[in-house]
Structure formats: structure tokens, C-alpha cells
Coordinates of C-alpha atoms in Angstrom, one line a residue:
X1 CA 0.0 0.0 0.0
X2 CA 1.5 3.1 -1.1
X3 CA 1.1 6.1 1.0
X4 CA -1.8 8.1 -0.2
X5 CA -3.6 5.0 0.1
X6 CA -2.6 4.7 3.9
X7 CA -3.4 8.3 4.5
X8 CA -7.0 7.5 2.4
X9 CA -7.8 4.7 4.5
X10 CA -7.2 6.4 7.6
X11 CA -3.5 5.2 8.7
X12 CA -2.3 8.8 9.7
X13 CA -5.5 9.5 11.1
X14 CA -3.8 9.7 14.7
X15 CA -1.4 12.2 13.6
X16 CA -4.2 14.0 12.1
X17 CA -6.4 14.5 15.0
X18 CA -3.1 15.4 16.7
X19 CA -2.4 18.5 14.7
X20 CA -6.0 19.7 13.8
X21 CA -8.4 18.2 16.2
X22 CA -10.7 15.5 15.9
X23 CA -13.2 18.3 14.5
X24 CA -11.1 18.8 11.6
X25 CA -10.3 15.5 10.9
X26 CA -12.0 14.7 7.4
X27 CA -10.4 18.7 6.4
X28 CA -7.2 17.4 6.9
X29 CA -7.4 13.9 5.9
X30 CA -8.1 15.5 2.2
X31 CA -5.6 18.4 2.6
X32 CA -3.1 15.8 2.5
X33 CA -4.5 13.7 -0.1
X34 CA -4.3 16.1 -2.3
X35 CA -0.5 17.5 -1.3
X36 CA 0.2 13.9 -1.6
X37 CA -1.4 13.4 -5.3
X38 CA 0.7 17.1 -6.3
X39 CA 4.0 15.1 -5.3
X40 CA 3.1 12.1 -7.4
X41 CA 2.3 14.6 -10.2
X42 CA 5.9 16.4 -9.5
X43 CA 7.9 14.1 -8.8
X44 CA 6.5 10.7 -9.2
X45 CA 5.6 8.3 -6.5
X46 CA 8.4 7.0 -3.9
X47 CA 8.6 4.4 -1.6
X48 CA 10.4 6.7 1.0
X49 CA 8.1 9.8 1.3
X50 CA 7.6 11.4 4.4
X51 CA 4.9 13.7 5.5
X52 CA 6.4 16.6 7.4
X53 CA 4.6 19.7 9.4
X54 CA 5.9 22.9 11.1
X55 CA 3.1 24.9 13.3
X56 CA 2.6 28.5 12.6
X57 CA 2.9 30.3 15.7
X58 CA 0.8 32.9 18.3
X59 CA 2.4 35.6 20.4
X60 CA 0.4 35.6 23.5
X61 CA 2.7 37.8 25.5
X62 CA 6.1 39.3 25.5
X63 CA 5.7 41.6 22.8
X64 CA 9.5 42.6 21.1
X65 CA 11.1 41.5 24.4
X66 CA 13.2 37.9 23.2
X67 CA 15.5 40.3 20.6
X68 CA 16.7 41.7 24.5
X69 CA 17.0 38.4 25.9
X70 CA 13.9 38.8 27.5
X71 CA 10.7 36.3 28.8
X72 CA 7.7 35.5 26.0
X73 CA 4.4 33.5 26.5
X74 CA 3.5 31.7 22.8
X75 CA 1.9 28.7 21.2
X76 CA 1.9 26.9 18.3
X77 CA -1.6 26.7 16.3
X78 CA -3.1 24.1 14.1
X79 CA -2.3 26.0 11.0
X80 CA 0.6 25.3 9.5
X81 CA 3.4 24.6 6.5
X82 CA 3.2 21.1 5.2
X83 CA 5.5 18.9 2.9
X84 CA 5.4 15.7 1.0
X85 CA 8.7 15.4 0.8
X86 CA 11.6 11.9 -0.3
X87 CA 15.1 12.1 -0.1
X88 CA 17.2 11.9 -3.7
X89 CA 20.4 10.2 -4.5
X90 CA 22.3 13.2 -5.2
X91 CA 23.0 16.8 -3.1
X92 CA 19.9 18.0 -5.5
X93 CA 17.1 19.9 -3.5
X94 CA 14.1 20.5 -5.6
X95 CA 11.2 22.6 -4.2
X96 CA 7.9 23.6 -5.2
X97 CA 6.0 25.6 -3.3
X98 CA 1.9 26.2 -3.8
X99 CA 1.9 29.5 -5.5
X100 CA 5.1 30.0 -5.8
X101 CA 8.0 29.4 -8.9
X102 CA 9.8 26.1 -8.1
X103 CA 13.5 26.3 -6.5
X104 CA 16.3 23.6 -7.3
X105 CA 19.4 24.3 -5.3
X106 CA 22.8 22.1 -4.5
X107 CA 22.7 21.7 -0.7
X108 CA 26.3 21.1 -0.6
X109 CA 27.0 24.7 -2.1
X110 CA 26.4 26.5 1.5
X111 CA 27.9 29.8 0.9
X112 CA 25.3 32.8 1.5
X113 CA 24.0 34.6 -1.9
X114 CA 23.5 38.1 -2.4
X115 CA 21.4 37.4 -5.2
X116 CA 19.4 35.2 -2.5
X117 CA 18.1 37.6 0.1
X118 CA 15.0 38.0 0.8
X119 CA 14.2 34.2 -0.7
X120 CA 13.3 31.0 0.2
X121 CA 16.6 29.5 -1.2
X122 CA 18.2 31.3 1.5
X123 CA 16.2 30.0 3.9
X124 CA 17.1 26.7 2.5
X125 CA 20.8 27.4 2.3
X126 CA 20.9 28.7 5.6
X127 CA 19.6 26.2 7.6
X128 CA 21.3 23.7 5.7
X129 CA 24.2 25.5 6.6
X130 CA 24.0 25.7 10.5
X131 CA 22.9 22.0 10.7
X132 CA 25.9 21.2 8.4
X133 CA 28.2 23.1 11.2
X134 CA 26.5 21.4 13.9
X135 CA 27.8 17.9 12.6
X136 CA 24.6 17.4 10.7
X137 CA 24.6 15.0 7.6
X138 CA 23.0 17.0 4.5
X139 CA 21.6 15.4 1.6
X140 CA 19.2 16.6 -1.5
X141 CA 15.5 16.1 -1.7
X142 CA 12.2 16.5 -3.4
X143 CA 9.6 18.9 -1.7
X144 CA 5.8 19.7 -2.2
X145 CA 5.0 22.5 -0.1
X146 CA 1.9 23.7 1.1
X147 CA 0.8 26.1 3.6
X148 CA -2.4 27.6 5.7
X149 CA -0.7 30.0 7.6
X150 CA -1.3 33.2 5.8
X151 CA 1.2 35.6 4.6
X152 CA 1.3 38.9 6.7
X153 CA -1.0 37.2 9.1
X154 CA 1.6 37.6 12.1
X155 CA 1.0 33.6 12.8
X156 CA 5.0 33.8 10.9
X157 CA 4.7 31.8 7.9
X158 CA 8.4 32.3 7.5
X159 CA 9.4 30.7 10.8
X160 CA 7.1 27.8 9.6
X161 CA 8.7 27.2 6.3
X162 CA 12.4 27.2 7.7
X163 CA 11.7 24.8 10.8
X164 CA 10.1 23.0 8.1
X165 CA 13.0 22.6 6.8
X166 CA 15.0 22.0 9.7
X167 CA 12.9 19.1 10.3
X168 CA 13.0 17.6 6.7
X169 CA 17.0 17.5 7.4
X170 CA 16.5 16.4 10.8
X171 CA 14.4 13.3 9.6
X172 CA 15.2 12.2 6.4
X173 CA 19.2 12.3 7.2
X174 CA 20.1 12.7 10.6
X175 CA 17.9 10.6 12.5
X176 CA 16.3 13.3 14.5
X177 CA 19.4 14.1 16.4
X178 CA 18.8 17.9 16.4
X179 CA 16.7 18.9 19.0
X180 CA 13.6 21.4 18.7
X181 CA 16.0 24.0 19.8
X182 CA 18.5 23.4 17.8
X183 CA 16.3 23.7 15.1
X184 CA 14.9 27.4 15.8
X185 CA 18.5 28.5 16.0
X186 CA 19.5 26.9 12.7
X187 CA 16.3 29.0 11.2
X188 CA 17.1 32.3 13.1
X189 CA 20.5 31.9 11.9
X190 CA 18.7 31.4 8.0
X191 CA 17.0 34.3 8.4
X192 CA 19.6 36.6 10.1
X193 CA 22.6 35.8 7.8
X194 CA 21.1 34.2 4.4
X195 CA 17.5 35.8 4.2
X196 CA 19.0 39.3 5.6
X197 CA 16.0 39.9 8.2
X198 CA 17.1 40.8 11.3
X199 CA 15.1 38.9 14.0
X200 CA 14.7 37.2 17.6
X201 CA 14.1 33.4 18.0
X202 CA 10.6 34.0 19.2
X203 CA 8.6 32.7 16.2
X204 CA 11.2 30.0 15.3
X205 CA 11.2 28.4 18.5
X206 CA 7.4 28.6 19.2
X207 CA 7.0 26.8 15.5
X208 CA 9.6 24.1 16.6
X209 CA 8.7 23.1 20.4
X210 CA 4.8 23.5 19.6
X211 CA 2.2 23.8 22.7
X212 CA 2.2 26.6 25.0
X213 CA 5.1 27.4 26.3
X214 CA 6.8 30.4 28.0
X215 CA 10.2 31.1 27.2
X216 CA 13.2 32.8 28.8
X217 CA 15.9 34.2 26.4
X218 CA 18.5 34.9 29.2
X219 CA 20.9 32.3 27.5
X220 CA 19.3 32.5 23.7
X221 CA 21.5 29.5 22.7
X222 CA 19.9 27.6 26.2
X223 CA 16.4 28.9 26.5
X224 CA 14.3 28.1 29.9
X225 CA 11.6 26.7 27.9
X226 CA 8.4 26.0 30.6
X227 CA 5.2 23.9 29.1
X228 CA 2.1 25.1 30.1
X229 CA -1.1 23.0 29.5
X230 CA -3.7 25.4 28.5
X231 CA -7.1 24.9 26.3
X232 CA -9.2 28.0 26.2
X233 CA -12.0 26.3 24.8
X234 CA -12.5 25.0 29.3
X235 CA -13.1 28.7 30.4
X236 CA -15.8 29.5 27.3
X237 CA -13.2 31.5 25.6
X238 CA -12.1 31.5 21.7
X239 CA -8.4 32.8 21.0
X240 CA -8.7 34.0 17.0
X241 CA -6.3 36.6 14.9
X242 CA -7.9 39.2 12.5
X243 CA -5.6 39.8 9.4
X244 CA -6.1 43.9 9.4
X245 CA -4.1 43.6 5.7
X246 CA -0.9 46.1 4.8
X247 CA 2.5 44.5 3.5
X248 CA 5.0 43.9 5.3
X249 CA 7.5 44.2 2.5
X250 CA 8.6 48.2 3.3
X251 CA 8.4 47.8 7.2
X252 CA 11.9 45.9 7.7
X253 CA 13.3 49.5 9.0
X254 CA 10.7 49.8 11.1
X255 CA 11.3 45.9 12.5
X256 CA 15.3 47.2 12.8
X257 CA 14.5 50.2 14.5
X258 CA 13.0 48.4 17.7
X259 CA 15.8 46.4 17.6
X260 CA 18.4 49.5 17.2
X261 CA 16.7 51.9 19.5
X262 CA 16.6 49.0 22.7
X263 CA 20.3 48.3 21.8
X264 CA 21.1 52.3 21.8
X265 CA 19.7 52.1 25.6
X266 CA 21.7 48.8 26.6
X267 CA 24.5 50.5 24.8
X268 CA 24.7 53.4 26.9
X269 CA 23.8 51.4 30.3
X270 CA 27.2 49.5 29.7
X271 CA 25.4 46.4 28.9
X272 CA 24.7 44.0 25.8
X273 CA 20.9 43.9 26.1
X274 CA 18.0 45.4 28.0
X275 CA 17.7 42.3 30.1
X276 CA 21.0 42.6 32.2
X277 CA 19.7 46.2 33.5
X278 CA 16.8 47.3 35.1
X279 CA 13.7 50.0 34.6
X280 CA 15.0 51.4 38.1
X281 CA 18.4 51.9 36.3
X282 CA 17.4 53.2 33.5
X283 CA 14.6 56.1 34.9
X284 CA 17.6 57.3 36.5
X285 CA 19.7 58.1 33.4
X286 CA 16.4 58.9 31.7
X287 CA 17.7 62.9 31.3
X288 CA 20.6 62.0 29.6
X289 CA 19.6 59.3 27.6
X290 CA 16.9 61.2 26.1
X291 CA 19.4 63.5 24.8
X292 CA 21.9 61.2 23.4
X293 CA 19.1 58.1 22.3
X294 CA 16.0 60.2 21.7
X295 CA 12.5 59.9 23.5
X296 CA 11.0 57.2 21.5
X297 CA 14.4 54.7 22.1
X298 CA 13.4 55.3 26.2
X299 CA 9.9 54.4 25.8
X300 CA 10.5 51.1 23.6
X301 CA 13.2 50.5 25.9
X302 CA 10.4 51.0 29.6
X303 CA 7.8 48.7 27.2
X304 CA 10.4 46.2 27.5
X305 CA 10.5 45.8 31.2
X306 CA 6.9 46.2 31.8
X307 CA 6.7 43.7 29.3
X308 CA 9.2 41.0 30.2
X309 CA 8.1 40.8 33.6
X310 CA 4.2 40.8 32.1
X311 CA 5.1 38.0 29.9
X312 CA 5.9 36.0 33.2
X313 CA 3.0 37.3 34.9
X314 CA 0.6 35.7 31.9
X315 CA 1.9 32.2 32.4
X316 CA 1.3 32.1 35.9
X317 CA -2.1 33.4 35.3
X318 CA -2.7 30.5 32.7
X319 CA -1.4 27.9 35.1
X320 CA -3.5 29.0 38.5
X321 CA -6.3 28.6 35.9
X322 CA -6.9 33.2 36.0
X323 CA -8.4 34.0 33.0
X324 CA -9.5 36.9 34.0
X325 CA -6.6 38.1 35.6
X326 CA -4.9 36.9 32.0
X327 CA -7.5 38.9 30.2
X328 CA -6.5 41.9 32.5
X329 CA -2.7 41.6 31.2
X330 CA -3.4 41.0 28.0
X331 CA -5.3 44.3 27.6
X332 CA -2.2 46.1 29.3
X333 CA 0.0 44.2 27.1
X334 CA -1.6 45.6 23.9
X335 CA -2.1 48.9 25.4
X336 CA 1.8 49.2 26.4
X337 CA 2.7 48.2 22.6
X338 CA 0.3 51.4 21.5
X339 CA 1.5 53.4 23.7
X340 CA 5.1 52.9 24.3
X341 CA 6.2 50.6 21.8
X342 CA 4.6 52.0 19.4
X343 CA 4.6 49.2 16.8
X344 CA 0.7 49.6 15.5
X345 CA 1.6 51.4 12.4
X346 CA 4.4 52.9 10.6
X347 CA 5.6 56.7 10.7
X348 CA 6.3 56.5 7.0
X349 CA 2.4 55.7 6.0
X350 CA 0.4 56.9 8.9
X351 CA -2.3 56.7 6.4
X352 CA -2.2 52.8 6.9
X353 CA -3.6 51.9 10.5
X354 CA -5.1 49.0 10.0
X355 CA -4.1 47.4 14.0
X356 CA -5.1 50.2 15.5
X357 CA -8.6 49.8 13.7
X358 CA -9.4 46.7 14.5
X359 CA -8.5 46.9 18.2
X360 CA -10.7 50.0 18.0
X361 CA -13.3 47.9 16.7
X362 CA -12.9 44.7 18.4
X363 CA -12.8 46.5 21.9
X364 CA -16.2 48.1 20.8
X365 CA -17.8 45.0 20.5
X366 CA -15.9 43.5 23.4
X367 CA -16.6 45.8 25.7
X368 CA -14.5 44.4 29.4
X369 CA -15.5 40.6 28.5
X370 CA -12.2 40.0 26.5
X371 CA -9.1 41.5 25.1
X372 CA -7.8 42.9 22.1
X373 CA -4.4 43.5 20.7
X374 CA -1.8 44.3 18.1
X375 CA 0.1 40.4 17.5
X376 CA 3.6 39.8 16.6
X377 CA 5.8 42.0 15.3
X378 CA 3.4 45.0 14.3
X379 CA 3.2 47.7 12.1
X380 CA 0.7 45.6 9.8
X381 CA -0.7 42.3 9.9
X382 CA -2.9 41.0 13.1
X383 CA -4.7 41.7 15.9
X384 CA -5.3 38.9 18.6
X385 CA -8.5 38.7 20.5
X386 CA -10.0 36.3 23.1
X387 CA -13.3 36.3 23.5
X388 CA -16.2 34.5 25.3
X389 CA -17.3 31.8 22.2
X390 CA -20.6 33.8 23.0
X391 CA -19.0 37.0 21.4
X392 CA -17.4 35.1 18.3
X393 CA -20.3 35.9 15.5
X394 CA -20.8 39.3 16.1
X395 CA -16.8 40.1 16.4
X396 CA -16.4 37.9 13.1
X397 CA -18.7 40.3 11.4
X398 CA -18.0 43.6 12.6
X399 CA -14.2 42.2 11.7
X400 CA -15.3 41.5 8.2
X401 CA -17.3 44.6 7.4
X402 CA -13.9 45.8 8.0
X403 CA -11.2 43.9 6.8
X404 CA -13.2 41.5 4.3
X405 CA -14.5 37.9 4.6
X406 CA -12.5 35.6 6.0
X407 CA -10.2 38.0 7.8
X408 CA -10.9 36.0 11.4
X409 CA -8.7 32.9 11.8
X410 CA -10.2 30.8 14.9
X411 CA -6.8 29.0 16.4
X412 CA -6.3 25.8 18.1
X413 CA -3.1 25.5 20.0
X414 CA -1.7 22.4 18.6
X415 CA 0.6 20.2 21.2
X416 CA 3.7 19.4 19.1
X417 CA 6.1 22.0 16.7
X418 CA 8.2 20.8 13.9
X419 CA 7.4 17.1 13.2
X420 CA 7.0 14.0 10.6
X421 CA 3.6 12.7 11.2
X422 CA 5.2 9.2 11.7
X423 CA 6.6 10.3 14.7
X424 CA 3.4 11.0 16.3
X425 CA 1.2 8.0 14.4
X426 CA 2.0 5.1 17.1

């Protein structure tokens, strides 16, 4: 039996209901299918195909704190980057992604690519390249790609495509020696130094443990990583993004200039990163440092610490079982982001405010029974919500009068990361 015909006749359906829930079961069972039948098409069939997933990912707190080696609260969701995938002979990787022009790259040819930046072939080259310095084996492959974690959504479709390909590496030629961990840093690294997008390990990591899990960056290369077993759906609630639109494609000085003005403010403290000083420090150079980092540096830089400590906070709330007291954070969470961070919209198209109208909107419907705010990385992209399930149809359509149908992505917080769906079929 070949392996759309196991997948047909229900032999991955334990994986399945894994991933998506038993609710979605039939969805996925044909998703699949039909990623499987595009490989046969591609490629031809193969008696060593693997079926490989990587979790897009939801900020829940810790908003622009892990970049400052700070604490997070995340989760990977049920919607996620998928591959039908077989390994090859030669050092040939061949990729087509849905939507997307095909790639065909040697994997043994690791040097970075100025002509690459900014594509998924330096994603591929990158990772390949940190797992290849880590004492990894490397080898080529073919690749179907298929995603449902939507572009500009803020669920990081990016992070899910290069842990994807972390864990192809991992399990067609290494055994699954690299750890979940070591897999986020290989992708940072990717993105950093091949894809030339400076970033944290935030969304890389979330995408690769999976679960809800809060995170400290004190040690980015040995990150406290704390499970927390959390379902929403137990206190009535519904945890959902709304893609507000805008394109993040312009906004990567924007992204830099969190990054830049925080390090201008560790910078003059005498230290490497926000982390290893304190607010109580820092408010007492506050005079001179506004003259030397500017204002808007020593508000993103009082965010952070109101925000790492906050991102602690949440986790605590989820585990005691405090919704509302997580509801109460998460509303000062978004509120510091508008505020101080001030990552809703962009100074070069103030035109463009897309977060700051659906919180607007969202907290009109909401009221005090829930919480709104800006998710990820900001600027465009997604608000987050949770909401009693009560409130979901009439905040789906005041969403969609807004932003369009189909705007409001319902998540499920899905328990594993980065994954072949053998691993988790016993």
C-alpha cells in the first residue's frame, strides 16, 4: 500500500487529529491527499516519502522583548506549512512551493548569496548550513510545499517554512538528532545571515517546540523553555487573529528600528541587552539618555521591562487557571505596545492603520469581557482577540465589514512543533 492510500484509508489519522483536532479531521485527511497526489504529479511516486509539518505560531505575550534576551508566552496553532517530501540520491534539492515558482538548489553549495536575500533559497541554504556546522549530515530532496498559515498574518509563515525545513534535514538524514531548539537556531540563523531579516528566535522556537510554552531568552542559545497545558475552549473562551491587511515588504526598517533603538539604551547602560539592567536603572539616566538616544528609544526601551516581567505574569495566570486576571494583562499588554512601543503602524504611512482599527473595533464589541491586541511583530498584519465563544459571531462580522471575509482565523493551540507525522502515528 502506497502512502496516499494509507493516509486515504485512515492510517495517519492519529497524527491528524493530533495536529488539527478531531473536529477537523475529514479537512485534513483530504488536505493531505491532495498535497500527496501534487508530489506524485511532481515528482513521481516514492517508496520513502515522508509527511512533514511545522506549526505557525501565536504571540500571547512578551511583545519585542526575546531580541533583548527577554521572557515570551507563545503557542503553536493548528495552522501550519506542510511537505510531502523523499530524499534523492544526489545533493539536489528541488522545491515547489503552492503558489510560488519552483527552486532547485545544491545543498552542498552553502555559501550565502547576495542574489538570495530575501528568498526562500536562503532560507534553505541557511539552515542547511547551521545544521551542516552542527555535525549534521546533509543530503538533497524533493519537496511539495503547502501552507495555511497566511502571509502577513503575524502567525509567521516564514518561521514555519524554515523549521520545516530544519525538520526535513532532521528526519530524512540525521535521525532526529537535532533537538527542537536546535532547530529554531538553525532558522534564526537562515533568516539573520542568508534571508538578511534581522530577528529574535521568538517565532522560530514557538514553531519548533509547539504547545504553549513560555520562554526565557536569558541564555538564547539555552532557553528556559516552561510547558504550560492550557485549552481555552475550558473557560468559554475563543483565542482568534484578524488579518487587518498592509504589506510587510517596506516595514523591515521599522522591525530594525526596535531592535536598534533598545540596543542604543543597553548600549549606553554598559550592557549588551536590556535584560541585564533594570527600569529602576534606566529612569535614573532617563535625562541624559533622552538626549543622546532620543525619547521614542526610552519608551520602547520602559515597554520592555513592563513587558518581560508581564510575559511572566501571563503564564502564571494561565497555570492558576486566572483567566481573567490573564485577560487583565493582555489588555495592558496591547495597550503598552500602542503606547510605548509604538509598533501599530508605521511613521512613514500613517495613512495605513489597519491594527489600531481593528483593536478600536474589536474593543467596541468586546466591551470588558475579553481582550484585544496588536500580535507579533506589528506595524501591519494582526490583531489577537479572546473572547467569550458567546461574542465570536458578532466580532467575526464587525471584523469582516472591515477587513473583508475571512479576515478572522479561529486557532487551536496544537501540542507538538516541527514534526514528521510518523513520529506521532504510534
Amino acid at each position: 500500500m502506497n502512502i496516499y492510500e494509507h493516509l486515504k484509508n485512515g492510517g495517519y489519522d492519529t497524527a491528524l487529529t493530533t495536529l488539527y483536532g478531531a473536529e477537523a479531521l475529514e479537512s485534513a485527511r483530504i488536505r493531505w491527499l491532495s498535497a500527496t497526489e501534487e508530489f506524485f504529479r511532481l515528482f513521481g511516486e516514492s517508496k520513502d516519502i515522508r509527511l512533514c509539518s511545522a506549526s505557525g505560531r501565536t504571540e500571547l505575550s512578551g511583545n519585542h522583548t526575546d531580541h533583548n534576551h527577554g521572557r515570551v508566552l507563545a503557542a503553536g496553532v493548528q495552522l501550519d506549512t506542510i511537505a510531502v517530501v523523499a530524499p534523492r540520491k544526489d545533493s539536489t534539492v528541488r522545491v515547489h512551493s503552492e503558489g510560488y515558482a519552483p527552486l532547485t538548489l545544491d545543498i552542498t553549495d552553502l555559501a550565502a548569496r547576495d542574489d538570495e536575500t530575501g528568498t526562500s533559497a536562503a532560507l534553505i541554504r541557511g539552515t542547511a548550513a547551521r545544521l551542516n556546522e552542527l555535525g549534521g549530515t546533509l543530503g538533497g530532496f524533493d519537496a511539495y510545499i503547502t501552507s495555511e498559515v497566511p502571509e502577513g498574518s503575524g502567525l509567521s509563515s516564514s518561521a514555519a517554512y524554515e523549521v520545516l525545513i530544519g525538520t526535513i534535514l532532521n528526519a530524512l538524514f540525521n535521525q532526529n538528532r537535532f533537538t527542537p531548539v536546535e532547530l529554531a537556531l538553525a532558522a534564526q540563523y537562515a533568516e539573520n545571515v542568508y534571508f538578511g531579516k534581522p530577528c529574535g528566535v521568538l517565532d522560530q522556537m514557538t514553531s519548533a517546540v509547539g504547545g504553549a510554552v513560555a520562554m526565557d531568552f536569558a541564555d538564547p542559545a539555552h532557553p528556559v523553555i516552561r510547558r504550560i497545558d492550557i485549552d481555552f475552549g475550558q473557560y468559554d473562551r475563543v483565542l482568534c487573529v484578524v488579518n487587518t491587511g498592509g504589506n510587510h515588504a517596506d516595514l523591515t526598517d521599522d522591525y530594525a528600528a526596535v531592535t536598534a533603538e533598545m540596543k542604543a539604551i543597553s548600549r549606553e547602560m554598559g550592557v549588551g541587552f536590556l535584560r541585564e539592567t533594570t527600569y529602576d536603572a534606566v529612569l535614573a539616566r532617563s535625562a541624559a539618555l533622552r538626549q543622546t538616544c532620543g525619547d521614542r528609544a526610552l519608551l520602547r526601551a520602559f515597554h520592555f521591562f513592563a513587558e518581560d516581567r508581564r510575559a511572566d505574569d501571563m503564564a502564571k495566570a494561565l497555570e492558576n487557571g486566572d483567566i481573567a486576571g490573564y485577560e487583565r494583562m493582555m489588555r495592558a499588554s496591547g495597550n503598552s505596545s500602542f503606547r510605548f512601543l509604538q509598533n501599530l503602524y508605521s511613521n512613514k504611512a500613517v495613512d495605513c492603520q489597519g491594527l489600531s482599527l481593528g483593536i478600536c473595533v474589536g474593543e467596541q464589541v468586546l466591551g470588558e469581557s475579553g481582550a484585544v491586541r496588536v500580535h507579533g511583530g506589528g506595524f501591519a498584519g494582526t490583531v489577537q482577540a479572546l473572547l467569550p465563544k458567546t461574542s465570536l459571531p458578532a466580532f467575526r462580522k464587525a471584523m469582516e465589514t472591515v477587513f473583508g471575509v475571512g479576515c478572522c482565523h479561529v486557532l487551536r493551540i496544537r501540542p507538538v512543533g516541527g514534526i514528521c507525522l510518523d513520529d506521532i502515528n504510534e
